Amino acid sequence: MPAYRSPSRRLKRSPRALMAAGALGSAAALILTGAGPAAAAPPAPDEPVRSGQAWMGAGTRIEQGLASSAAGGGVTPMDTSGVQGIDVSHWQGAINWGSVKAAGIDFAYMKATEGTTFKDSRFSANYTGSYNAGLIRGAYHFARPDVSNGATQAGYFASNGGGWSKDGKTLPGVLDIEHNPYGAMCYGLSTTQMRTWINDFYTTYKARTTRDAVIYTTASWWNTCTGGWTGMSTKSPLWVAHWGTANPTVPSGFPTWTIWQYTATGRVGGVSGDVDRNKFNGSLARLQALANNTA
């Protein structure tokens, strides 16, 4: 474990469609049980995402392309060892969190906000339900650097689900910053402007919550849009998205990963459909330390 142990796209298609595309792979071995009502159908990978409707990984499917997204999302390896987690949004519909916990999931992140005006319609139910089921949980904000500065969005996030309390079950909030699903990859910002945006978000979020915001991204996006910036390496834990590989590629500027999103087409009892699967880089005790800010 390194000295600083603070804390990736979702291919939203039906299991039947994924099987037809040959993309479900070993994810089919994970049995779906105890799920709530079926989730709504999100945009297909070749369809535009409506404003406010993005999810963690919505930009990564564009970055990787449909073919590689399908292959990278659900074939092999499925690294279900160690401390496991999922991330969700309203696209999963109602979730049976007790069944999720029984399936061996220890932590979960859920979308809270996007930009400066959008709140996820399932956030409150997911945040409370996961907590009551005994999961360690946290919230994420889908970044929109094209609509406001970073400080404004950090404040909006902190006021609408991204807060933190030292209860041993609440993880620090996540800045989900990835390939723009609405337009230009880097949201029309230069590398210098993007660095400023991220730093302003981080500074404001920490001032509001006392916690370092986790950064969710991909190596390709970070290296391209920030120029491989090293400025967050000692401040923000890294959540890296890289599917279909035995070892994730870490963005330049970060020493290692804290959370790894290793598939976007996983299955978990309690969730009606595909869900992102994640792994924590450490023991459950270390995850609890992260939640308590003693890591």
PDB file of C-alpha atoms in Angstrom:
ATOM      1  CA  MET A   1       0.000   0.000   0.000  1.00  0.00           C
ATOM      2  CA  PRO A   2       1.392   3.437  -0.853  1.00  0.00           C
ATOM      3  CA  ALA A   3       1.704   6.064   1.844  1.00  0.00           C
ATOM      4  CA  TYR A   4      -1.444   7.841   0.633  1.00  0.00           C
ATOM      5  CA  ARG A   5      -4.371   5.431   0.088  1.00  0.00           C
ATOM      6  CA  SER A   6      -7.299   7.673  -0.636  1.00  0.00           C
ATOM      7  CA  PRO A   7      -9.900   6.740  -2.936  1.00  0.00           C
ATOM      8  CA  SER A   8     -14.484   3.659 -14.437  1.00  0.00           C
ATOM      9  CA  ARG A   9     -18.720   3.889 -18.763  1.00  0.00           C
ATOM     10  CA  ARG A  10     -21.625   2.021 -18.855  1.00  0.00           C
ATOM     11  CA  LEU A  11     -22.752   0.151 -21.928  1.00  0.00           C
ATOM     12  CA  LYS A  12     -26.456   0.347 -21.243  1.00  0.00           C
ATOM     13  CA  ARG A  13     -28.041  -2.436 -23.229  1.00  0.00           C
ATOM     14  CA  SER A  14     -30.338  -5.276 -22.275  1.00  0.00           C
ATOM     15  CA  PRO A  15     -28.826  -8.680 -21.378  1.00  0.00           C
ATOM     16  CA  ARG A  16     -30.569 -10.136 -24.446  1.00  0.00           C
ATOM     17  CA  ALA A  17     -28.983  -7.535 -26.728  1.00  0.00           C
ATOM     18  CA  LEU A  18     -25.592  -8.129 -25.151  1.00  0.00           C
ATOM     19  CA  MET A  19     -25.866 -11.869 -25.648  1.00  0.00           C
ATOM     20  CA  ALA A  20     -26.819 -11.294 -29.260  1.00  0.00           C
ATOM     21  CA  ALA A  21     -23.744  -9.148 -29.676  1.00  0.00           C
ATOM     22  CA  GLY A  22     -21.593 -11.783 -27.958  1.00  0.00           C
ATOM     23  CA  ALA A  23     -20.686  -9.284 -25.301  1.00  0.00           C
ATOM     24  CA  LEU A  24     -22.111 -10.713 -22.099  1.00  0.00           C
ATOM     25  CA  GLY A  25     -19.390 -13.325 -21.660  1.00  0.00           C
ATOM     26  CA  SER A  26     -18.619 -14.407 -18.138  1.00  0.00           C
ATOM     27  CA  ALA A  27     -20.932 -11.762 -16.718  1.00  0.00           C
ATOM     28  CA  ALA A  28     -23.775 -14.154 -17.527  1.00  0.00           C
ATOM     29  CA  ALA A  29     -22.513 -16.427 -14.753  1.00  0.00           C
ATOM     30  CA  LEU A  30     -23.524 -13.834 -12.147  1.00  0.00           C
ATOM     31  CA  ILE A  31     -27.122 -14.610 -11.279  1.00  0.00           C
ATOM     32  CA  LEU A  32     -29.698 -11.830 -11.103  1.00  0.00           C
ATOM     33  CA  THR A  33     -31.955 -12.269  -8.071  1.00  0.00           C
ATOM     34  CA  GLY A  34     -34.195 -10.130  -5.916  1.00  0.00           C
ATOM     35  CA  ALA A  35     -34.186  -7.141  -8.253  1.00  0.00           C
ATOM     36  CA  GLY A  36     -36.727  -4.352  -8.147  1.00  0.00           C
ATOM     37  CA  PRO A  37     -38.747  -3.116 -11.129  1.00  0.00           C
ATOM     38  CA  ALA A  38     -36.963  -3.160 -14.465  1.00  0.00           C
ATOM     39  CA  ALA A  39     -34.754  -0.189 -15.222  1.00  0.00           C
ATOM     40  CA  ALA A  40     -35.509   2.295 -17.985  1.00  0.00           C
ATOM     41  CA  ALA A  41     -33.768   1.798 -21.306  1.00  0.00           C
ATOM     42  CA  PRO A  42     -30.921   4.320 -21.690  1.00  0.00           C
ATOM     43  CA  PRO A  43     -29.643   5.584 -25.027  1.00  0.00           C
ATOM     44  CA  ALA A  44     -27.957   3.012 -27.247  1.00  0.00           C
ATOM     45  CA  PRO A  45     -24.214   3.548 -27.667  1.00  0.00           C
ATOM     46  CA  ASP A  46     -24.710   5.217 -31.056  1.00  0.00           C
ATOM     47  CA  GLU A  47     -27.458   7.560 -29.809  1.00  0.00           C
ATOM     48  CA  PRO A  48     -26.894  10.972 -28.193  1.00  0.00           C
ATOM     49  CA  VAL A  49     -27.273  11.390 -24.445  1.00  0.00           C
ATOM     50  CA  ARG A  50     -29.830  13.977 -23.402  1.00  0.00           C
ATOM     51  CA  SER A  51     -28.651  16.802 -21.174  1.00  0.00           C
ATOM     52  CA  GLY A  52     -28.657  15.787 -17.524  1.00  0.00           C
ATOM     53  CA  GLN A  53     -29.027  12.093 -18.318  1.00  0.00           C
ATOM     54  CA  ALA A  54     -25.345  11.088 -18.383  1.00  0.00           C
ATOM     55  CA  TRP A  55     -23.983   8.414 -16.082  1.00  0.00           C
ATOM     56  CA  MET A  56     -20.574   7.296 -14.902  1.00  0.00           C
ATOM     57  CA  GLY A  57     -18.983   5.923 -18.081  1.00  0.00           C
ATOM     58  CA  ALA A  58     -21.318   7.562 -20.608  1.00  0.00           C
ATOM     59  CA  GLY A  59     -18.340   9.283 -22.203  1.00  0.00           C
ATOM     60  CA  THR A  60     -16.095   6.251 -22.045  1.00  0.00           C
ATOM     61  CA  ARG A  61     -18.343   4.278 -24.396  1.00  0.00           C
ATOM     62  CA  ILE A  62     -17.751   7.052 -26.938  1.00  0.00           C
ATOM     63  CA  GLU A  63     -14.034   7.150 -26.216  1.00  0.00           C
ATOM     64  CA  GLN A  64     -13.647   3.423 -26.772  1.00  0.00           C
ATOM     65  CA  GLY A  65     -16.222   2.999 -29.538  1.00  0.00           C
ATOM     66  CA  LEU A  66     -19.084   0.512 -29.651  1.00  0.00           C
ATOM     67  CA  ALA A  67     -17.080  -2.534 -30.713  1.00  0.00           C
ATOM     68  CA  SER A  68     -14.331  -2.158 -28.145  1.00  0.00           C
ATOM     69  CA  SER A  69     -16.852  -1.078 -25.510  1.00  0.00           C
ATOM     70  CA  ALA A  70     -18.841  -4.265 -25.942  1.00  0.00           C
ATOM     71  CA  ALA A  71     -15.739  -6.419 -25.888  1.00  0.00           C
ATOM     72  CA  GLY A  72     -14.126  -4.526 -23.038  1.00  0.00           C
ATOM     73  CA  GLY A  73     -17.281  -4.374 -20.984  1.00  0.00           C
ATOM     74  CA  GLY A  74     -18.233  -7.938 -20.419  1.00  0.00           C
ATOM     75  CA  VAL A  75     -15.804 -10.568 -21.671  1.00  0.00           C
ATOM     76  CA  THR A  76     -12.722 -11.308 -19.558  1.00  0.00           C
ATOM     77  CA  PRO A  77     -11.305 -10.907 -17.052  1.00  0.00           C
ATOM     78  CA  MET A  78     -14.004 -10.337 -14.476  1.00  0.00           C
ATOM     79  CA  ASP A  79     -11.882  -9.539 -11.431  1.00  0.00           C
ATOM     80  CA  THR A  80     -14.373 -10.309  -8.695  1.00  0.00           C
ATOM     81  CA  SER A  81     -11.700 -10.895  -6.051  1.00  0.00           C
ATOM     82  CA  GLY A  82     -11.122  -8.599  -3.112  1.00  0.00           C
ATOM     83  CA  VAL A  83     -13.379  -5.746  -1.964  1.00  0.00           C
ATOM     84  CA  GLN A  84     -16.141  -5.301  -4.532  1.00  0.00           C
ATOM     85  CA  GLY A  85     -18.405  -2.365  -5.367  1.00  0.00           C
ATOM     86  CA  ILE A  86     -20.895  -1.068  -7.926  1.00  0.00           C
ATOM     87  CA  ASP A  87     -21.906   2.350  -9.215  1.00  0.00           C
ATOM     88  CA  VAL A  88     -25.470   3.214 -10.183  1.00  0.00           C
ATOM     89  CA  SER A  89     -27.804   5.965 -11.343  1.00  0.00           C
ATOM     90  CA  HIS A  90     -31.491   6.238 -12.208  1.00  0.00           C
ATOM     91  CA  TRP A  91     -30.879   3.990 -15.228  1.00  0.00           C
ATOM     92  CA  GLN A  92     -30.841   0.939 -12.920  1.00  0.00           C
ATOM     93  CA  GLY A  93     -34.337   1.679 -11.605  1.00  0.00           C
ATOM     94  CA  ALA A  94     -35.318   0.405  -8.156  1.00  0.00           C
ATOM     95  CA  ILE A  95     -32.579  -1.644  -6.479  1.00  0.00           C
ATOM     96  CA  ASN A  96     -32.930  -4.301  -3.791  1.00  0.00           C
ATOM     97  CA  TRP A  97     -29.952  -3.238  -1.705  1.00  0.00           C
ATOM     98  CA  GLY A  98     -30.290  -6.128   0.728  1.00  0.00           C
ATOM     99  CA  SER A  99     -29.772  -8.528  -2.169  1.00  0.00           C
ATOM    100  CA  VAL A 100     -26.834  -6.464  -3.406  1.00  0.00           C
ATOM    101  CA  LYS A 101     -25.168  -6.791  -0.002  1.00  0.00           C
ATOM    102  CA  ALA A 102     -25.919 -10.524   0.100  1.00  0.00           C
ATOM    103  CA  ALA A 103     -24.243 -10.876  -3.318  1.00  0.00           C
ATOM    104  CA  GLY A 104     -20.922  -9.812  -1.784  1.00  0.00           C
ATOM    105  CA  ILE A 105     -20.882  -6.114  -2.637  1.00  0.00           C
ATOM    106  CA  ASP A 106     -19.271  -3.985   0.082  1.00  0.00           C
ATOM    107  CA  PHE A 107     -19.490  -0.472  -1.367  1.00  0.00           C
ATOM    108  CA  ALA A 108     -21.525   1.554  -3.837  1.00  0.00           C
ATOM    109  CA  TYR A 109     -21.422   4.965  -5.447  1.00  0.00           C
ATOM    110  CA  MET A 110     -24.505   6.609  -6.918  1.00  0.00           C
ATOM    111  CA  LYS A 111     -25.031   9.613  -9.133  1.00  0.00           C
ATOM    112  CA  ALA A 112     -26.204  12.675  -7.231  1.00  0.00           C
ATOM    113  CA  THR A 113     -25.802  15.596  -9.619  1.00  0.00           C
ATOM    114  CA  GLU A 114     -24.683  16.782 -13.042  1.00  0.00           C
ATOM    115  CA  GLY A 115     -23.630  20.275 -14.064  1.00  0.00           C
ATOM    116  CA  THR A 116     -25.448  22.966 -12.087  1.00  0.00           C
ATOM    117  CA  THR A 117     -29.112  22.009 -12.382  1.00  0.00           C
ATOM    118  CA  PHE A 118     -29.617  18.238 -12.604  1.00  0.00           C
ATOM    119  CA  LYS A 119     -30.279  15.893  -9.697  1.00  0.00           C
ATOM    120  CA  ASP A 120     -30.546  12.147 -10.210  1.00  0.00           C
ATOM    121  CA  SER A 121     -34.117  11.005  -9.559  1.00  0.00           C
ATOM    122  CA  ARG A 122     -33.014   7.807  -7.776  1.00  0.00           C
ATOM    123  CA  PHE A 123     -30.263   9.321  -5.648  1.00  0.00           C
ATOM    124  CA  SER A 124     -32.110   9.594  -2.338  1.00  0.00           C
ATOM    125  CA  ALA A 125     -33.503   6.061  -2.567  1.00  0.00           C
ATOM    126  CA  ASN A 126     -30.103   4.623  -3.508  1.00  0.00           C
ATOM    127  CA  TYR A 127     -28.165   6.592  -0.917  1.00  0.00           C
ATOM    128  CA  THR A 128     -30.491   5.654   1.939  1.00  0.00           C
ATOM    129  CA  GLY A 129     -31.172   2.108   0.781  1.00  0.00           C
ATOM    130  CA  SER A 130     -27.510   1.172   0.431  1.00  0.00           C
ATOM    131  CA  TYR A 131     -26.708   2.641   3.839  1.00  0.00           C
ATOM    132  CA  ASN A 132     -29.529   0.753   5.530  1.00  0.00           C
ATOM    133  CA  ALA A 133     -28.374  -2.484   3.891  1.00  0.00           C
ATOM    134  CA  GLY A 134     -24.926  -2.085   5.422  1.00  0.00           C
ATOM    135  CA  LEU A 135     -22.918  -0.959   2.408  1.00  0.00           C
ATOM    136  CA  ILE A 136     -20.309   1.759   2.569  1.00  0.00           C
ATOM    137  CA  ARG A 137     -21.614   4.319   0.096  1.00  0.00           C
ATOM    138  CA  GLY A 138     -20.864   7.624  -1.563  1.00  0.00           C
ATOM    139  CA  ALA A 139     -22.071  10.077  -4.192  1.00  0.00           C
ATOM    140  CA  TYR A 140     -20.704  11.231  -7.535  1.00  0.00           C
ATOM    141  CA  HIS A 141     -21.049  14.335  -9.669  1.00  0.00           C
ATOM    142  CA  PHE A 142     -20.982  14.128 -13.467  1.00  0.00           C
ATOM    143  CA  ALA A 143     -18.766  17.048 -14.483  1.00  0.00           C
ATOM    144  CA  ARG A 144     -19.855  19.549 -17.130  1.00  0.00           C
ATOM    145  CA  PRO A 145     -16.901  21.913 -17.604  1.00  0.00           C
ATOM    146  CA  ASP A 146     -18.736  23.438 -20.565  1.00  0.00           C
ATOM    147  CA  VAL A 147     -21.576  24.927 -18.508  1.00  0.00           C
ATOM    148  CA  SER A 148     -19.896  26.574 -15.492  1.00  0.00           C
ATOM    149  CA  ASN A 149     -16.661  26.815 -13.531  1.00  0.00           C
ATOM    150  CA  GLY A 150     -15.524  24.030 -11.234  1.00  0.00           C
ATOM    151  CA  ALA A 151     -16.212  25.877  -8.000  1.00  0.00           C
ATOM    152  CA  THR A 152     -19.884  26.365  -8.874  1.00  0.00           C
ATOM    153  CA  GLN A 153     -20.385  22.682  -9.641  1.00  0.00           C
ATOM    154  CA  ALA A 154     -18.562  21.577  -6.499  1.00  0.00           C
ATOM    155  CA  GLY A 155     -20.871  23.749  -4.427  1.00  0.00           C
ATOM    156  CA  TYR A 156     -23.933  22.368  -6.180  1.00  0.00           C
ATOM    157  CA  PHE A 157     -22.742  18.819  -5.588  1.00  0.00           C
ATOM    158  CA  ALA A 158     -21.934  19.387  -1.913  1.00  0.00           C
ATOM    159  CA  SER A 159     -25.395  20.873  -1.358  1.00  0.00           C
ATOM    160  CA  ASN A 160     -27.257  18.101  -3.150  1.00  0.00           C
ATOM    161  CA  GLY A 161     -25.938  14.779  -1.952  1.00  0.00           C
ATOM    162  CA  GLY A 162     -22.181  15.154  -2.050  1.00  0.00           C
ATOM    163  CA  GLY A 163     -21.703  15.934   1.615  1.00  0.00           C
ATOM    164  CA  TRP A 164     -19.735  13.798   4.030  1.00  0.00           C
ATOM    165  CA  SER A 165     -20.047  12.668   7.641  1.00  0.00           C
ATOM    166  CA  LYS A 166     -17.677  10.604   9.745  1.00  0.00           C
ATOM    167  CA  ASP A 167     -20.014   7.681  10.322  1.00  0.00           C
ATOM    168  CA  GLY A 168     -17.810   4.935   8.904  1.00  0.00           C
ATOM    169  CA  LYS A 169     -20.225   4.320   6.035  1.00  0.00           C
ATOM    170  CA  THR A 170     -19.879   7.453   3.888  1.00  0.00           C
ATOM    171  CA  LEU A 171     -17.120   7.744   1.283  1.00  0.00           C
ATOM    172  CA  PRO A 172     -15.794  11.053  -0.046  1.00  0.00           C
ATOM    173  CA  GLY A 173     -17.576  12.436  -3.099  1.00  0.00           C
ATOM    174  CA  VAL A 174     -16.416  11.715  -6.642  1.00  0.00           C
ATOM    175  CA  LEU A 175     -15.697  14.079  -9.507  1.00  0.00           C
ATOM    176  CA  ASP A 176     -16.680  12.029 -12.565  1.00  0.00           C
ATOM    177  CA  ILE A 177     -14.729  13.716 -15.349  1.00  0.00           C
ATOM    178  CA  GLU A 178     -14.502  11.847 -18.628  1.00  0.00           C
ATOM    179  CA  HIS A 179     -15.005  12.087 -22.380  1.00  0.00           C
ATOM    180  CA  ASN A 180     -17.844  14.543 -23.032  1.00  0.00           C
ATOM    181  CA  PRO A 181     -20.934  12.536 -24.103  1.00  0.00           C
ATOM    182  CA  TYR A 182     -22.570  15.729 -25.408  1.00  0.00           C
ATOM    183  CA  GLY A 183     -19.853  17.105 -27.688  1.00  0.00           C
ATOM    184  CA  ALA A 184     -16.147  17.865 -27.914  1.00  0.00           C
ATOM    185  CA  MET A 185     -14.038  15.414 -25.905  1.00  0.00           C
ATOM    186  CA  CYS A 186     -12.459  18.042 -23.637  1.00  0.00           C
ATOM    187  CA  TYR A 187     -15.569  20.242 -23.349  1.00  0.00           C
ATOM    188  CA  GLY A 188     -13.932  23.005 -25.388  1.00  0.00           C
ATOM    189  CA  LEU A 189     -11.274  23.695 -22.738  1.00  0.00           C
ATOM    190  CA  SER A 190      -7.516  23.822 -23.203  1.00  0.00           C
ATOM    191  CA  THR A 191      -5.320  21.654 -20.974  1.00  0.00           C
ATOM    192  CA  THR A 192      -4.518  24.712 -18.837  1.00  0.00           C
ATOM    193  CA  GLN A 193      -8.189  25.624 -18.502  1.00  0.00           C
ATOM    194  CA  MET A 194      -9.086  22.047 -17.620  1.00  0.00           C
ATOM    195  CA  ARG A 195      -6.461  21.915 -14.893  1.00  0.00           C
ATOM    196  CA  THR A 196      -7.864  25.113 -13.431  1.00  0.00           C
ATOM    197  CA  TRP A 197     -11.409  23.750 -13.600  1.00  0.00           C
ATOM    198  CA  ILE A 198     -10.491  20.545 -11.785  1.00  0.00           C
ATOM    199  CA  ASN A 199      -8.456  22.339  -9.137  1.00  0.00           C
ATOM    200  CA  ASP A 200     -11.293  24.813  -8.484  1.00  0.00           C
ATOM    201  CA  PHE A 201     -13.739  21.933  -8.065  1.00  0.00           C
ATOM    202  CA  TYR A 202     -11.369  20.154  -5.701  1.00  0.00           C
ATOM    203  CA  THR A 203     -10.643  23.251  -3.602  1.00  0.00           C
ATOM    204  CA  THR A 204     -14.301  24.171  -3.193  1.00  0.00           C
ATOM    205  CA  TYR A 205     -15.388  20.623  -2.445  1.00  0.00           C
ATOM    206  CA  LYS A 206     -12.722  20.236   0.220  1.00  0.00           C
ATOM    207  CA  ALA A 207     -13.661  23.566   1.782  1.00  0.00           C
ATOM    208  CA  ARG A 208     -17.287  22.427   1.981  1.00  0.00           C
ATOM    209  CA  THR A 209     -16.718  18.855   3.202  1.00  0.00           C
ATOM    210  CA  THR A 210     -13.112  18.650   4.547  1.00  0.00           C
ATOM    211  CA  ARG A 211     -12.535  15.701   2.163  1.00  0.00           C
ATOM    212  CA  ASP A 212     -10.399  15.260  -0.935  1.00  0.00           C
ATOM    213  CA  ALA A 213     -12.671  14.578  -3.895  1.00  0.00           C
ATOM    214  CA  VAL A 214     -12.040  11.254  -5.631  1.00  0.00           C
ATOM    215  CA  ILE A 215     -11.367  11.603  -9.375  1.00  0.00           C
ATOM    216  CA  TYR A 216     -12.996   9.121 -11.761  1.00  0.00           C
ATOM    217  CA  THR A 217     -11.499   9.164 -15.253  1.00  0.00           C
ATOM    218  CA  THR A 218      -9.716   7.163 -17.938  1.00  0.00           C
ATOM    219  CA  ALA A 219      -6.048   7.292 -18.876  1.00  0.00           C
ATOM    220  CA  SER A 220      -6.905   8.443 -22.399  1.00  0.00           C
ATOM    221  CA  TRP A 221      -9.107  11.335 -21.281  1.00  0.00           C
ATOM    222  CA  TRP A 222      -6.805  12.531 -18.519  1.00  0.00           C
ATOM    223  CA  ASN A 223      -3.661  12.373 -20.620  1.00  0.00           C
ATOM    224  CA  THR A 224      -5.355  14.191 -23.509  1.00  0.00           C
ATOM    225  CA  CYS A 225      -7.463  16.807 -21.742  1.00  0.00           C
ATOM    226  CA  THR A 226      -5.148  17.704 -18.833  1.00  0.00           C
ATOM    227  CA  GLY A 227      -1.877  16.939 -20.601  1.00  0.00           C
ATOM    228  CA  GLY A 228      -1.005  14.187 -18.107  1.00  0.00           C
ATOM    229  CA  TRP A 229      -1.226  16.650 -15.225  1.00  0.00           C
ATOM    230  CA  THR A 230       0.505  15.630 -11.985  1.00  0.00           C
ATOM    231  CA  GLY A 231      -1.184  18.297  -9.873  1.00  0.00           C
ATOM    232  CA  MET A 232      -3.781  15.997  -8.297  1.00  0.00           C
ATOM    233  CA  SER A 233      -1.534  13.011  -7.604  1.00  0.00           C
ATOM    234  CA  THR A 234      -1.020  13.766  -3.903  1.00  0.00           C
ATOM    235  CA  LYS A 235      -4.523  15.111  -3.307  1.00  0.00           C
ATOM    236  CA  SER A 236      -7.211  13.078  -5.027  1.00  0.00           C
ATOM    237  CA  PRO A 237      -7.613   9.307  -4.889  1.00  0.00           C
ATOM    238  CA  LEU A 238      -7.902   7.867  -8.403  1.00  0.00           C
ATOM    239  CA  TRP A 239     -10.851   5.842  -9.684  1.00  0.00           C
ATOM    240  CA  VAL A 240      -9.765   4.513 -13.070  1.00  0.00           C
ATOM    241  CA  ALA A 241     -12.059   3.074 -15.746  1.00  0.00           C
ATOM    242  CA  HIS A 242     -10.489   0.327 -17.846  1.00  0.00           C
ATOM    243  CA  TRP A 243     -12.486  -2.726 -18.946  1.00  0.00           C
ATOM    244  CA  GLY A 244     -11.430  -6.094 -20.246  1.00  0.00           C
ATOM    245  CA  THR A 245      -7.870  -6.072 -18.953  1.00  0.00           C
ATOM    246  CA  ALA A 246      -5.979  -7.815 -16.183  1.00  0.00           C
ATOM    247  CA  ASN A 247      -4.398  -4.531 -15.048  1.00  0.00           C
ATOM    248  CA  PRO A 248      -5.798  -1.037 -15.608  1.00  0.00           C
ATOM    249  CA  THR A 249      -3.751   1.658 -17.310  1.00  0.00           C
ATOM    250  CA  VAL A 250      -3.188   4.457 -14.812  1.00  0.00           C
ATOM    251  CA  PRO A 251      -3.316   8.055 -16.132  1.00  0.00           C
ATOM    252  CA  SER A 252      -0.037   9.942 -16.214  1.00  0.00           C
ATOM    253  CA  GLY A 253       0.389  11.939 -13.043  1.00  0.00           C
ATOM    254  CA  PHE A 254      -1.086   9.361 -10.648  1.00  0.00           C
ATOM    255  CA  PRO A 255       1.045   6.807  -8.772  1.00  0.00           C
ATOM    256  CA  THR A 256      -1.641   4.101  -8.587  1.00  0.00           C
ATOM    257  CA  TRP A 257      -5.386   3.471  -8.525  1.00  0.00           C
ATOM    258  CA  THR A 258      -7.639   3.329  -5.490  1.00  0.00           C
ATOM    259  CA  ILE A 259     -10.779   2.066  -7.267  1.00  0.00           C
ATOM    260  CA  TRP A 260     -10.866   0.252 -10.597  1.00  0.00           C
ATOM    261  CA  GLN A 261     -14.005   0.017 -12.737  1.00  0.00           C
ATOM    262  CA  TYR A 262     -13.239  -3.239 -14.514  1.00  0.00           C
ATOM    263  CA  THR A 263     -16.490  -3.900 -16.385  1.00  0.00           C
ATOM    264  CA  ALA A 264     -19.578  -2.029 -17.500  1.00  0.00           C
ATOM    265  CA  THR A 265     -21.763  -5.084 -18.114  1.00  0.00           C
ATOM    266  CA  GLY A 266     -21.603  -6.883 -14.789  1.00  0.00           C
ATOM    267  CA  ARG A 267     -24.558  -8.526 -13.102  1.00  0.00           C
ATOM    268  CA  VAL A 268     -25.359  -8.413  -9.396  1.00  0.00           C
ATOM    269  CA  GLY A 269     -28.269  -9.842  -7.458  1.00  0.00           C
ATOM    270  CA  GLY A 270     -30.605  -6.998  -6.501  1.00  0.00           C
ATOM    271  CA  VAL A 271     -30.066  -4.986  -9.694  1.00  0.00           C
ATOM    272  CA  SER A 272     -32.318  -5.556 -12.704  1.00  0.00           C
ATOM    273  CA  GLY A 273     -29.828  -5.325 -15.537  1.00  0.00           C
ATOM    274  CA  ASP A 274     -26.227  -4.485 -16.214  1.00  0.00           C
ATOM    275  CA  VAL A 275     -24.242  -2.534 -13.675  1.00  0.00           C
ATOM    276  CA  ASP A 276     -20.668  -1.292 -13.458  1.00  0.00           C
ATOM    277  CA  ARG A 277     -18.461  -3.489 -11.291  1.00  0.00           C
ATOM    278  CA  ASN A 278     -15.596  -2.004  -9.286  1.00  0.00           C
ATOM    279  CA  LYS A 279     -12.752  -3.191  -7.103  1.00  0.00           C
ATOM    280  CA  PHE A 280     -11.115  -1.372  -4.194  1.00  0.00           C
ATOM    281  CA  ASN A 281      -7.320  -1.517  -4.050  1.00  0.00           C
ATOM    282  CA  GLY A 282      -6.978  -2.740  -0.487  1.00  0.00           C
ATOM    283  CA  SER A 283      -8.708  -4.528   2.366  1.00  0.00           C
ATOM    284  CA  LEU A 284     -12.154  -3.804   3.766  1.00  0.00           C
ATOM    285  CA  ALA A 285     -10.444  -2.229   6.767  1.00  0.00           C
ATOM    286  CA  ARG A 286      -8.686   0.196   4.412  1.00  0.00           C
ATOM    287  CA  LEU A 287     -11.980   1.054   2.739  1.00  0.00           C
ATOM    288  CA  GLN A 288     -13.480   1.780   6.158  1.00  0.00           C
ATOM    289  CA  ALA A 289     -10.456   3.936   6.953  1.00  0.00           C
ATOM    290  CA  LEU A 290     -11.068   5.875   3.766  1.00  0.00           C
ATOM    291  CA  ALA A 291     -14.673   6.440   4.797  1.00  0.00           C
ATOM    292  CA  ASN A 292     -13.545   7.637   8.232  1.00  0.00           C
ATOM    293  CA  ASN A 293     -10.774   9.842   6.797  1.00  0.00           C
ATOM    294  CA  THR A 294      -8.125   7.923   8.704  1.00  0.00           C
ATOM    295  CA  ALA A 295      -6.472   6.422   5.594  1.00  0.00           C
TER     296      ALA A 295
END
